[in-house]
Short mmCIF file of C-alpha atoms and ligand atoms in Angstrom, two decimals:
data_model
loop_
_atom_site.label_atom_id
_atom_site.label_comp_id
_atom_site.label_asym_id
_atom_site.label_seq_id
_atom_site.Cartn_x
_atom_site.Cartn_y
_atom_site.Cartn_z
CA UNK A 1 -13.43 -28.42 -14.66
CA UNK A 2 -15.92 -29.63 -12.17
CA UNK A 3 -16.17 -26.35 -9.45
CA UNK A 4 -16.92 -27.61 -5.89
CA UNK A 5 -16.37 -26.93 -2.32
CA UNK A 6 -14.55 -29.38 -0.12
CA UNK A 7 -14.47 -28.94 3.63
CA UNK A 8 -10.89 -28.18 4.63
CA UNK A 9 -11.89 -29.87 8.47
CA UNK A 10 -9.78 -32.78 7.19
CA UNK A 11 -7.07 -31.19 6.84
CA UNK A 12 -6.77 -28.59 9.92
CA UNK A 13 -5.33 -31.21 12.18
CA UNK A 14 -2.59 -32.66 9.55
CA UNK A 15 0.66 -32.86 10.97
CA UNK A 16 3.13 -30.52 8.37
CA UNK A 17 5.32 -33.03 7.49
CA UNK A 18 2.33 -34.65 5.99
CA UNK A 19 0.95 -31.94 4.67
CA UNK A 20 4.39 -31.14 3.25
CA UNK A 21 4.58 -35.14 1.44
CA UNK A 22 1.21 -34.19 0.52
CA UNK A 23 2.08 -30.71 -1.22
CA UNK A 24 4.43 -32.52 -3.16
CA UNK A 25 2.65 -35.54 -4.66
CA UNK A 26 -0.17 -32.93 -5.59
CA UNK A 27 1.81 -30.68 -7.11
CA UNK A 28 3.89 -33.42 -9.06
CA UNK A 29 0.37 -35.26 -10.33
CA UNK A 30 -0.24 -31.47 -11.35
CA UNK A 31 2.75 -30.86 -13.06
CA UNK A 32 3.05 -27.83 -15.27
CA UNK A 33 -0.75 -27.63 -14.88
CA UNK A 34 0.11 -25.32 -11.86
CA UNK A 35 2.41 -22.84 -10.76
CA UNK A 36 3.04 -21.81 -7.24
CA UNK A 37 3.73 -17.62 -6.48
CA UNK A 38 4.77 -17.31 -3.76
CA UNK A 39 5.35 -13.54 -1.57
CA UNK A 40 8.74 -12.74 -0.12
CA UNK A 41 6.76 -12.19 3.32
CA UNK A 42 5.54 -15.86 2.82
CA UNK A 43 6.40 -18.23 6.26
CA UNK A 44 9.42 -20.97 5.59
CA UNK A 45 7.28 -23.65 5.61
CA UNK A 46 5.05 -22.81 2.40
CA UNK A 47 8.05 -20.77 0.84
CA UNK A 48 10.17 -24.04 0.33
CA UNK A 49 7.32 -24.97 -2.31
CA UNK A 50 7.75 -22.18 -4.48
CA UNK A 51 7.86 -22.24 -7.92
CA UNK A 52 8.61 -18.63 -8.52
CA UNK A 53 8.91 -15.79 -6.04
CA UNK A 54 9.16 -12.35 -6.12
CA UNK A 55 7.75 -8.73 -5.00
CA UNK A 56 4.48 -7.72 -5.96
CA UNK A 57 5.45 -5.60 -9.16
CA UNK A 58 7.86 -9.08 -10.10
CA UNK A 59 5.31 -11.22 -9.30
CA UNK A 60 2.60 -9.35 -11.21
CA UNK A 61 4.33 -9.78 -14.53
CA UNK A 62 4.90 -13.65 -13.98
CA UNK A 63 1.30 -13.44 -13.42
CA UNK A 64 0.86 -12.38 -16.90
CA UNK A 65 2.94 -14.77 -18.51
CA UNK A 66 2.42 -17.89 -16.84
CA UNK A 67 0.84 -20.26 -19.40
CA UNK A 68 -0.10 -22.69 -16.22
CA UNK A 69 -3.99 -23.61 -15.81
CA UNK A 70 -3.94 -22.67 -12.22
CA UNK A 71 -2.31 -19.77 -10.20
CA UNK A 72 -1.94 -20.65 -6.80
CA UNK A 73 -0.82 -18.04 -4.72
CA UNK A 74 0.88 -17.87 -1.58
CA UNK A 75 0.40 -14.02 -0.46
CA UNK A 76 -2.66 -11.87 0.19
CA UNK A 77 -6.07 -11.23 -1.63
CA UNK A 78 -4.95 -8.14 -3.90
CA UNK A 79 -2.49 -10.06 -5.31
CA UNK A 80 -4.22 -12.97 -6.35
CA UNK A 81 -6.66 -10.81 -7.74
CA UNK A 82 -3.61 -8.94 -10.05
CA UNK A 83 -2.95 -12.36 -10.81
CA UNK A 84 -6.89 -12.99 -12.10
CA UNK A 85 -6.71 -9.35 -13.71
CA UNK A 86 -3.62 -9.99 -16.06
CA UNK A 87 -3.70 -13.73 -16.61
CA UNK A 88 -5.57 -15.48 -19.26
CA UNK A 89 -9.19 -15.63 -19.19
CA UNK A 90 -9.49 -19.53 -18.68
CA UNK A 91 -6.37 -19.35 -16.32
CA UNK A 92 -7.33 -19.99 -12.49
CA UNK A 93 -6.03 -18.06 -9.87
CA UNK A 94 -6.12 -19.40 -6.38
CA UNK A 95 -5.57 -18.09 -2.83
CA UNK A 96 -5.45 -20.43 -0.36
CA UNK A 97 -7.07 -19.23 2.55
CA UNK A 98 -9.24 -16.20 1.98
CA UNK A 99 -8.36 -14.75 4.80
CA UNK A 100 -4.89 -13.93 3.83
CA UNK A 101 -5.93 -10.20 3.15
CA UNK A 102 -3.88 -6.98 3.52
CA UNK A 103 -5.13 -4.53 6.32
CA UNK A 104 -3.04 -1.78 4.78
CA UNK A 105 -5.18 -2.29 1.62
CA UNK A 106 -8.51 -2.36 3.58
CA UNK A 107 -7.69 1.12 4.67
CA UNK A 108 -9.12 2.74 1.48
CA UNK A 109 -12.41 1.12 -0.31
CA UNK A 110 -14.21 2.26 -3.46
CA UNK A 111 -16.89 4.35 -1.25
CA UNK A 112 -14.93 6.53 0.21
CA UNK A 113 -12.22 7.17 -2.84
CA UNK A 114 -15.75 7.94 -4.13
CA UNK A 115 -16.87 10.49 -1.98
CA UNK A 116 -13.38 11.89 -1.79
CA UNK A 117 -13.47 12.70 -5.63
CA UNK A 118 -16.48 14.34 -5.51
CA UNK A 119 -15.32 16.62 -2.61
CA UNK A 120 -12.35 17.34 -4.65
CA UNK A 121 -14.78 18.51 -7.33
CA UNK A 122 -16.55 20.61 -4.86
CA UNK A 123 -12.99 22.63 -3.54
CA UNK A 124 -11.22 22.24 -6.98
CA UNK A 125 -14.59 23.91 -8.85
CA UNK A 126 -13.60 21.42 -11.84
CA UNK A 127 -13.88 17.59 -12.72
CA UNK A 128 -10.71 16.34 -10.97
CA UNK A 129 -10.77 13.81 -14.10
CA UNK A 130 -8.98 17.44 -15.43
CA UNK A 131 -6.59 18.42 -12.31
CA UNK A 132 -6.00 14.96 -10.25
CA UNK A 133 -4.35 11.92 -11.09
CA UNK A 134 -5.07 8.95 -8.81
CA UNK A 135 -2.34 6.57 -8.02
CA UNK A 136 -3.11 3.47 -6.00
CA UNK A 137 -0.70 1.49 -4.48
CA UNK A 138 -0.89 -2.13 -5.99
CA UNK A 139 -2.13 -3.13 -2.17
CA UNK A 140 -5.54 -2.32 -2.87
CA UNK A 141 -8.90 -4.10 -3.77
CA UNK A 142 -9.68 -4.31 -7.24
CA UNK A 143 -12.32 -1.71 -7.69
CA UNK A 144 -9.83 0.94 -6.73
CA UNK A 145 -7.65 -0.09 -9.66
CA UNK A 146 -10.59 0.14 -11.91
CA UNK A 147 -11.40 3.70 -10.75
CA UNK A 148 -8.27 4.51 -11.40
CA UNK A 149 -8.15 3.15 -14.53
CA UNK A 150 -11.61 5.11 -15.19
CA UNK A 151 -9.84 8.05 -14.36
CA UNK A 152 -7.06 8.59 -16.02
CA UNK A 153 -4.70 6.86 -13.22
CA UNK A 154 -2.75 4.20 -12.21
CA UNK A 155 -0.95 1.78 -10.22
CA UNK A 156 2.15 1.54 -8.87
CA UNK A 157 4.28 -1.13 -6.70
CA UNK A 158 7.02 -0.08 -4.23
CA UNK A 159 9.71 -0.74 -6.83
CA UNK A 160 8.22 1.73 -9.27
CA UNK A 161 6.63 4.15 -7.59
CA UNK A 162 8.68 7.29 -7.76
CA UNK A 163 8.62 6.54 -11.82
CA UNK A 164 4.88 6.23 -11.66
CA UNK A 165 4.50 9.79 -10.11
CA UNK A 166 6.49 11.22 -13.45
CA UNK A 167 4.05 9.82 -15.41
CA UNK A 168 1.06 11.16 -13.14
CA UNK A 169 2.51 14.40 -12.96
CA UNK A 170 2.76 14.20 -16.72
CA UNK A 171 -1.06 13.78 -16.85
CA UNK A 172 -2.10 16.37 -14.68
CA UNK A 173 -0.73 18.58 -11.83
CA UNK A 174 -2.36 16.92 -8.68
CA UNK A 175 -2.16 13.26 -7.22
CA UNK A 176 -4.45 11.84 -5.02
CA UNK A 177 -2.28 8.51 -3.73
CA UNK A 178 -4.13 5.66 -1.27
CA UNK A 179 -3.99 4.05 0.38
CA UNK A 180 -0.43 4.20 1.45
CA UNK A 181 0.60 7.42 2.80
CA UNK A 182 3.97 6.61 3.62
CA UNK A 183 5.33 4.96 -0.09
CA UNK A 184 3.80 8.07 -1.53
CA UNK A 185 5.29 10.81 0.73
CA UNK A 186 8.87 8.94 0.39
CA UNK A 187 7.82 8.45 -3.66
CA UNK A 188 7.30 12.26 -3.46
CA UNK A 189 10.05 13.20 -1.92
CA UNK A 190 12.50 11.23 -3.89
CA UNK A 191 11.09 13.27 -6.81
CA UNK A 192 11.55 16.29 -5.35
CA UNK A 193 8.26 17.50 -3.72
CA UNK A 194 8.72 19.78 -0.61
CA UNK A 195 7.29 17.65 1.92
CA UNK A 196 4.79 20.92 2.71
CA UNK A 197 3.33 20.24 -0.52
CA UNK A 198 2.25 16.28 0.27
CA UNK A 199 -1.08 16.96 2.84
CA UNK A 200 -2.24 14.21 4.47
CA UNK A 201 -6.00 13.23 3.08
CA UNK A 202 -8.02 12.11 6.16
CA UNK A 203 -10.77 10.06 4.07
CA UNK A 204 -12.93 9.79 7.92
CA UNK A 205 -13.40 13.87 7.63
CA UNK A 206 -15.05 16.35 5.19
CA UNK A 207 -12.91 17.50 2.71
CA UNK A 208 -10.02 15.27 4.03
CA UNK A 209 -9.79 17.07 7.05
CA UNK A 210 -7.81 19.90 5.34
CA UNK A 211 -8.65 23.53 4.36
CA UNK A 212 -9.69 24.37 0.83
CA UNK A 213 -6.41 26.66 0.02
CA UNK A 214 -4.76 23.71 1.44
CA UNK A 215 -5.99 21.08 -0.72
CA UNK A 216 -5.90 23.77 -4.01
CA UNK A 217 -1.87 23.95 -3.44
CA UNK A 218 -0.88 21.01 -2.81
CA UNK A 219 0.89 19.01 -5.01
CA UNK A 220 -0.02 15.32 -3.27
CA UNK A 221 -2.94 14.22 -1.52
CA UNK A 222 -1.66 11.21 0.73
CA UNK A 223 -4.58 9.03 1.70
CA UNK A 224 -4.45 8.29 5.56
CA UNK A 225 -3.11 4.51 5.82
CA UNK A 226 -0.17 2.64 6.29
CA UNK A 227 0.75 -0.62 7.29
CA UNK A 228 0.36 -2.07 10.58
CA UNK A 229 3.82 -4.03 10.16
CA UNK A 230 6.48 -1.30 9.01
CA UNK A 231 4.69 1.13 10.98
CA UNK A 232 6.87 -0.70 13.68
CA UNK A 233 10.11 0.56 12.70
CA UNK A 234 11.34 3.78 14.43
CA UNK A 235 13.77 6.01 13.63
CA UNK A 236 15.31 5.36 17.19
CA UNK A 237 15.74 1.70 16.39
CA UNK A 238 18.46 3.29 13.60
CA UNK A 239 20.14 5.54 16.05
CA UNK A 240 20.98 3.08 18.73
CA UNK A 241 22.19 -0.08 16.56
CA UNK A 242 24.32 3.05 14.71
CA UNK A 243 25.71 3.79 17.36
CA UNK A 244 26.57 -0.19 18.03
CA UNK A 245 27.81 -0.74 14.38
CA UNK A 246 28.93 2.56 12.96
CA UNK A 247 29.96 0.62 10.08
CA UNK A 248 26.52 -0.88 9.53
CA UNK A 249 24.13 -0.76 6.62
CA UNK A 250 20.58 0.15 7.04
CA UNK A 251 17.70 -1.15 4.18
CA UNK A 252 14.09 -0.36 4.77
CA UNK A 253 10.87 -1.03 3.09
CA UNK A 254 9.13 2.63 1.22
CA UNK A 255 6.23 1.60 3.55
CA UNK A 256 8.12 2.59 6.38
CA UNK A 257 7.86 5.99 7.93
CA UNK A 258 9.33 8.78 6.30
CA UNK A 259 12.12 9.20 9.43
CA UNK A 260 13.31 5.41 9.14
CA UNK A 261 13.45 5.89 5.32
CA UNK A 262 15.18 8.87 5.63
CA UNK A 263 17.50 7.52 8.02
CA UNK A 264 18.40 4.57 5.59
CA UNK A 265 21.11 3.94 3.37
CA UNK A 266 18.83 2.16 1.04
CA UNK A 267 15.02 2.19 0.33
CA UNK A 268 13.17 -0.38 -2.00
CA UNK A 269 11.02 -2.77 -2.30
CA UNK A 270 11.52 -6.68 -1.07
CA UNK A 271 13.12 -7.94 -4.14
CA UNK A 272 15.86 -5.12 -4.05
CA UNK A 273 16.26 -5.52 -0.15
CA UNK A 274 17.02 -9.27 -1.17
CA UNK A 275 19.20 -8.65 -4.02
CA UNK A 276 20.68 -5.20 -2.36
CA UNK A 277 22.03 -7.73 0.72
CA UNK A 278 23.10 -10.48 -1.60
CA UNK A 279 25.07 -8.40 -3.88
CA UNK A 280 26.96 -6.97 -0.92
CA UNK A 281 30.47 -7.18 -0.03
CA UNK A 282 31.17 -9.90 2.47
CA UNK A 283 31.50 -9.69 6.06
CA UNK A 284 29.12 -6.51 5.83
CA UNK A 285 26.30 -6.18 8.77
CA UNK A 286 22.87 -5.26 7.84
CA UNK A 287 19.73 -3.83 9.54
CA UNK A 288 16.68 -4.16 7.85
CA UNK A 289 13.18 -2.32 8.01
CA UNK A 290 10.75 -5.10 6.64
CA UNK A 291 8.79 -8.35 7.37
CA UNK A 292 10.35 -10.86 9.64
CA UNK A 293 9.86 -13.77 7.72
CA UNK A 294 11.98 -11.97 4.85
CA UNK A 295 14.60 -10.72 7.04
CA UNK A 296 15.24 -14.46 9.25
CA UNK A 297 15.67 -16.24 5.75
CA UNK A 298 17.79 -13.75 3.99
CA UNK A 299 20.18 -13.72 7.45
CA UNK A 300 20.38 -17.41 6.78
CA UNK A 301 21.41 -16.95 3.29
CA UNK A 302 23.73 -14.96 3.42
CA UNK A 303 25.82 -16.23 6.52
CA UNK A 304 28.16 -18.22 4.81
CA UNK A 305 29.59 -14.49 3.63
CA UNK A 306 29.92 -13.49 6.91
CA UNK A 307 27.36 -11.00 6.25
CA UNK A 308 25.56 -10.16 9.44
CA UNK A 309 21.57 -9.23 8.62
CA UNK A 310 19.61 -8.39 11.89
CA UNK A 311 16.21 -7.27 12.06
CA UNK A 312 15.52 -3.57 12.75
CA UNK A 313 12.35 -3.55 15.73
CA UNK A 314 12.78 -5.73 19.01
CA UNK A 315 9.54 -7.03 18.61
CA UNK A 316 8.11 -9.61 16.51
CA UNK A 317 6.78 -7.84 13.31
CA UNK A 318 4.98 -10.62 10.93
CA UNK A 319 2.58 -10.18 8.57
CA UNK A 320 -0.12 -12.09 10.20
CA UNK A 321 -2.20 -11.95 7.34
CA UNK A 322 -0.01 -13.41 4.97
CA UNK A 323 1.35 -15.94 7.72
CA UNK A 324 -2.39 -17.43 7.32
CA UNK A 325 -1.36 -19.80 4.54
CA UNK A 326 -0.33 -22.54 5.74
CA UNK A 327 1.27 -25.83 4.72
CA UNK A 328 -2.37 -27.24 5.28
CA UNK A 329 -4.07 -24.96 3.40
CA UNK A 330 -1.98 -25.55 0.66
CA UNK A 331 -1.79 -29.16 0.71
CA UNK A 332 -5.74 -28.48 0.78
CA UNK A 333 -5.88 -26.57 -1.84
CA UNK A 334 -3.28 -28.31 -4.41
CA UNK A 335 -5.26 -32.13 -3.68
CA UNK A 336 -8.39 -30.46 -4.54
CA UNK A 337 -7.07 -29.60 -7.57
CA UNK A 338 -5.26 -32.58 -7.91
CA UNK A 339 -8.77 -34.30 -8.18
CA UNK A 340 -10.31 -31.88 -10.79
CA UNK A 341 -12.18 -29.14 -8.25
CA UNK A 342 -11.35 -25.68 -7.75
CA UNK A 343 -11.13 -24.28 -3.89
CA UNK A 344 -10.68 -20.61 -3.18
CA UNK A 345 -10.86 -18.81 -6.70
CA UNK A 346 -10.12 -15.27 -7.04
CA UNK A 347 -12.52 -14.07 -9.90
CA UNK A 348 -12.77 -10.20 -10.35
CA UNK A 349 -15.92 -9.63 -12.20
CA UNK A 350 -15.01 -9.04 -16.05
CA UNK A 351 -16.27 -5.21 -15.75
CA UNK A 352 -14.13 -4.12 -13.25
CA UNK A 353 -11.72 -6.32 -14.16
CA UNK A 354 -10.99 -4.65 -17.71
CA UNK A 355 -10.68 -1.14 -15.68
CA UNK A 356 -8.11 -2.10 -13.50
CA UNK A 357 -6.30 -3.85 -16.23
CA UNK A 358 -5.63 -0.40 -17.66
CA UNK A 359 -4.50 0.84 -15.05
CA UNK A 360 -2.21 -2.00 -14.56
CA UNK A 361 -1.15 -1.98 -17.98
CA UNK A 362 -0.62 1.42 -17.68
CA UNK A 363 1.93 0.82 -14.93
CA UNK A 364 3.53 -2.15 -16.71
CA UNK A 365 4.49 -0.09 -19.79
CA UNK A 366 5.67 2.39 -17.62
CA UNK A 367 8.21 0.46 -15.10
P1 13P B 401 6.78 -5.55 -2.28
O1 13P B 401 6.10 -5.22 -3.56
O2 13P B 401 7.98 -4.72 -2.05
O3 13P B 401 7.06 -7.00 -2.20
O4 13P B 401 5.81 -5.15 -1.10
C1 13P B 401 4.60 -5.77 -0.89
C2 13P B 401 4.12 -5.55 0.46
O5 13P B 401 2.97 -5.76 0.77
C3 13P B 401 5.04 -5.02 1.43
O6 13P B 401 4.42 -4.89 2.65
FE1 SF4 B 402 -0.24 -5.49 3.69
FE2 SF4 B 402 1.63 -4.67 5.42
FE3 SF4 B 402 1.15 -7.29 5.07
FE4 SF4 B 402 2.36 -5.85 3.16
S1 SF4 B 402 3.14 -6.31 5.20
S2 SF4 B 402 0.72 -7.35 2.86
S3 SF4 B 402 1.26 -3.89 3.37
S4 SF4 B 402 -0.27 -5.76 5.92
#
């Protein structure tokens, strides 16, 4: 396969509905050649190309069984580098615009998990290899998988997570969880952790910001990040459209804050918000805590019921990240490979790669 870049100026000012024609006699010249993943989050207009969708845990096993030549995916960096991690070795994985990253997962980077470990050595008096388990959430750069894997740890998704603390807690008696500090406080607490025991791990001050009896009893070190989406959804969002709709349902994303999950009826990832809905009785009414793009096409789906499914912040919350692929980018992308060259591959280097394929493996034996 001839590797080459092609200038995607041609195709910034194509009109979707030819980009869409174009999508499709690409991918049909392509045939099983390629498959298309394609995020929940993912706007309309690349999601009606899919081949197979699902969350990240869902979509990381079709990763790994796919027998297609090329992996294109329609989501964000991390996960088209799972997708290089745990496909074959001459399999291709693709994101379309490289820009499509997660800030959430840019929130923690292999420096300062680094320097964090090493301070945990200093208060701990011990190799935390011995007393910590690290934990990162699948939205994360690569090398943080492979220290984990290095380390004795793991990754986890937001439909496995609580699971994924037994098995750390197994291991050793401490977790140190990034970058997410909201799935792993909710993880925690579903497991039974007092919440006094989960300190939150400030990686931007010495020692995490905390005190060293602090950090020697607590049972979870959450890593200071979140995500800039859920981090939109209040618990007094819940409280007025209860009082509206007694009757209601509320469904939230784990990456919410611990008050809106707490305030939920349900918590789980975006494939069992989907399937949670859809299962439903009919005529129910729903509010849910996660992406907009998610929550509009699931409210169209499920109409026909009756089933009412309203979205739970006033504002617009997108993932503008993942909203960067584009029907252009794609039909980019899928005629470039169409014509025998590769645009925007996702290769993690083989060292780090076999790292955080432990810990992936790890967590994929596990869930
Ligand atoms: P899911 O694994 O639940 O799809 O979540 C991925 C994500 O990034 C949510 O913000
Ligand atoms: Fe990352 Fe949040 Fe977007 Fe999910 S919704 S990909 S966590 S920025």
């Amino acid at each position: 396969m001839q590797v080459a870049t092609i200038s995607f100026d041609r195709f910034n000012t194509l009109r979707d509905e030819e980009a869409h024609e174009r999508i499709r006699a690409a991918k049909a010249k392509l045939g099983k050649r390629v498959v298309l993943l394609v995020h929940h989050y993912q706007r309309a207009d690349v999601y009606q190309h899919h081949d197979l969708t699902g969350d990240s845990l869902k979509l990381s096993r079709l990763a790994s069984q796919t027998d297609a030549e090329f992996i294109v995916f329609c989501g964000v960096h991390f996960m088209a580098e799972v997708a290089d991690i745990l496909s074959k070795p001459e399999q291709i994985s693709i994101l379309p615009d490289l820009a499509a990253g997660c800030s959430m997962a840019d929130m923690a980077n292999l420096a300062k998990v680094e320097r964090s470990w090493r301070e945990l050595a200093e208060v701990l008096g011990e190799d935390p290899d011995k007393l910590v388990t690290p934990v990162t959430y699948i939205n994360s750069a690569a090398d943080l998988k492979a220290f984990c894997g290095e380390h004795g740890g793991i990754v986890c998704t937001s439909s496995n997570a609580p699971t994924i603390l037994d098995w750390s807690f197994a291991q050793r008696e401490k977790i140190l969880f990034f970058p997410d500090q909201h799935l792993g406080r909710w993880s925690g607490y579903k497991k039974g952790i007092p919440l006094e025991d989960m300190l939150v791990w400030d990686p931007d001050l010495p020692h995490g910001g905390l005190e060293p009896a602090d950090i020697k009893r607590a049972k979870m070190l959450l890593w200071k990040g979140h995500c800039s989406v859920h981090q939109m959804f209040q618990p007094s969002h819940i409280i007025k459209w209860r009082n509206k709709y007694p009757d209601g349902i509320v469904i939230s994303h784990p990456e919410s804050a611990f008050e809106v999950c707490k305030q939920s009826d349900y918590v789980g990832s975006t494939e069992y918000i989907l399937k949670t809905v859809k299962d439903a009785a009919p005529n129910t009414r729903w509010l849910v805590g996660t992406e907009l793009n998610l929550v509009s096409r699931l409210a169209e789906e499920v109409k026909h019921e009756g089933k009412i499914v309203e979205f739970m912040a006033p504002m617009v919350c997108m993932c503008s990240t993942m909203q960067r692929i584009d029907p252009q980018h794609l039909a980019w992308t899928l005629e470039n490979l169409a014509e025998g060259k590769v645009v925007n591959r996702i290769t993690v280097p083989e060292h780090e790669a076999a790292l955080a394929r432990l810990s992936l493996e790890r967590m994929l034996a596990v869930s």
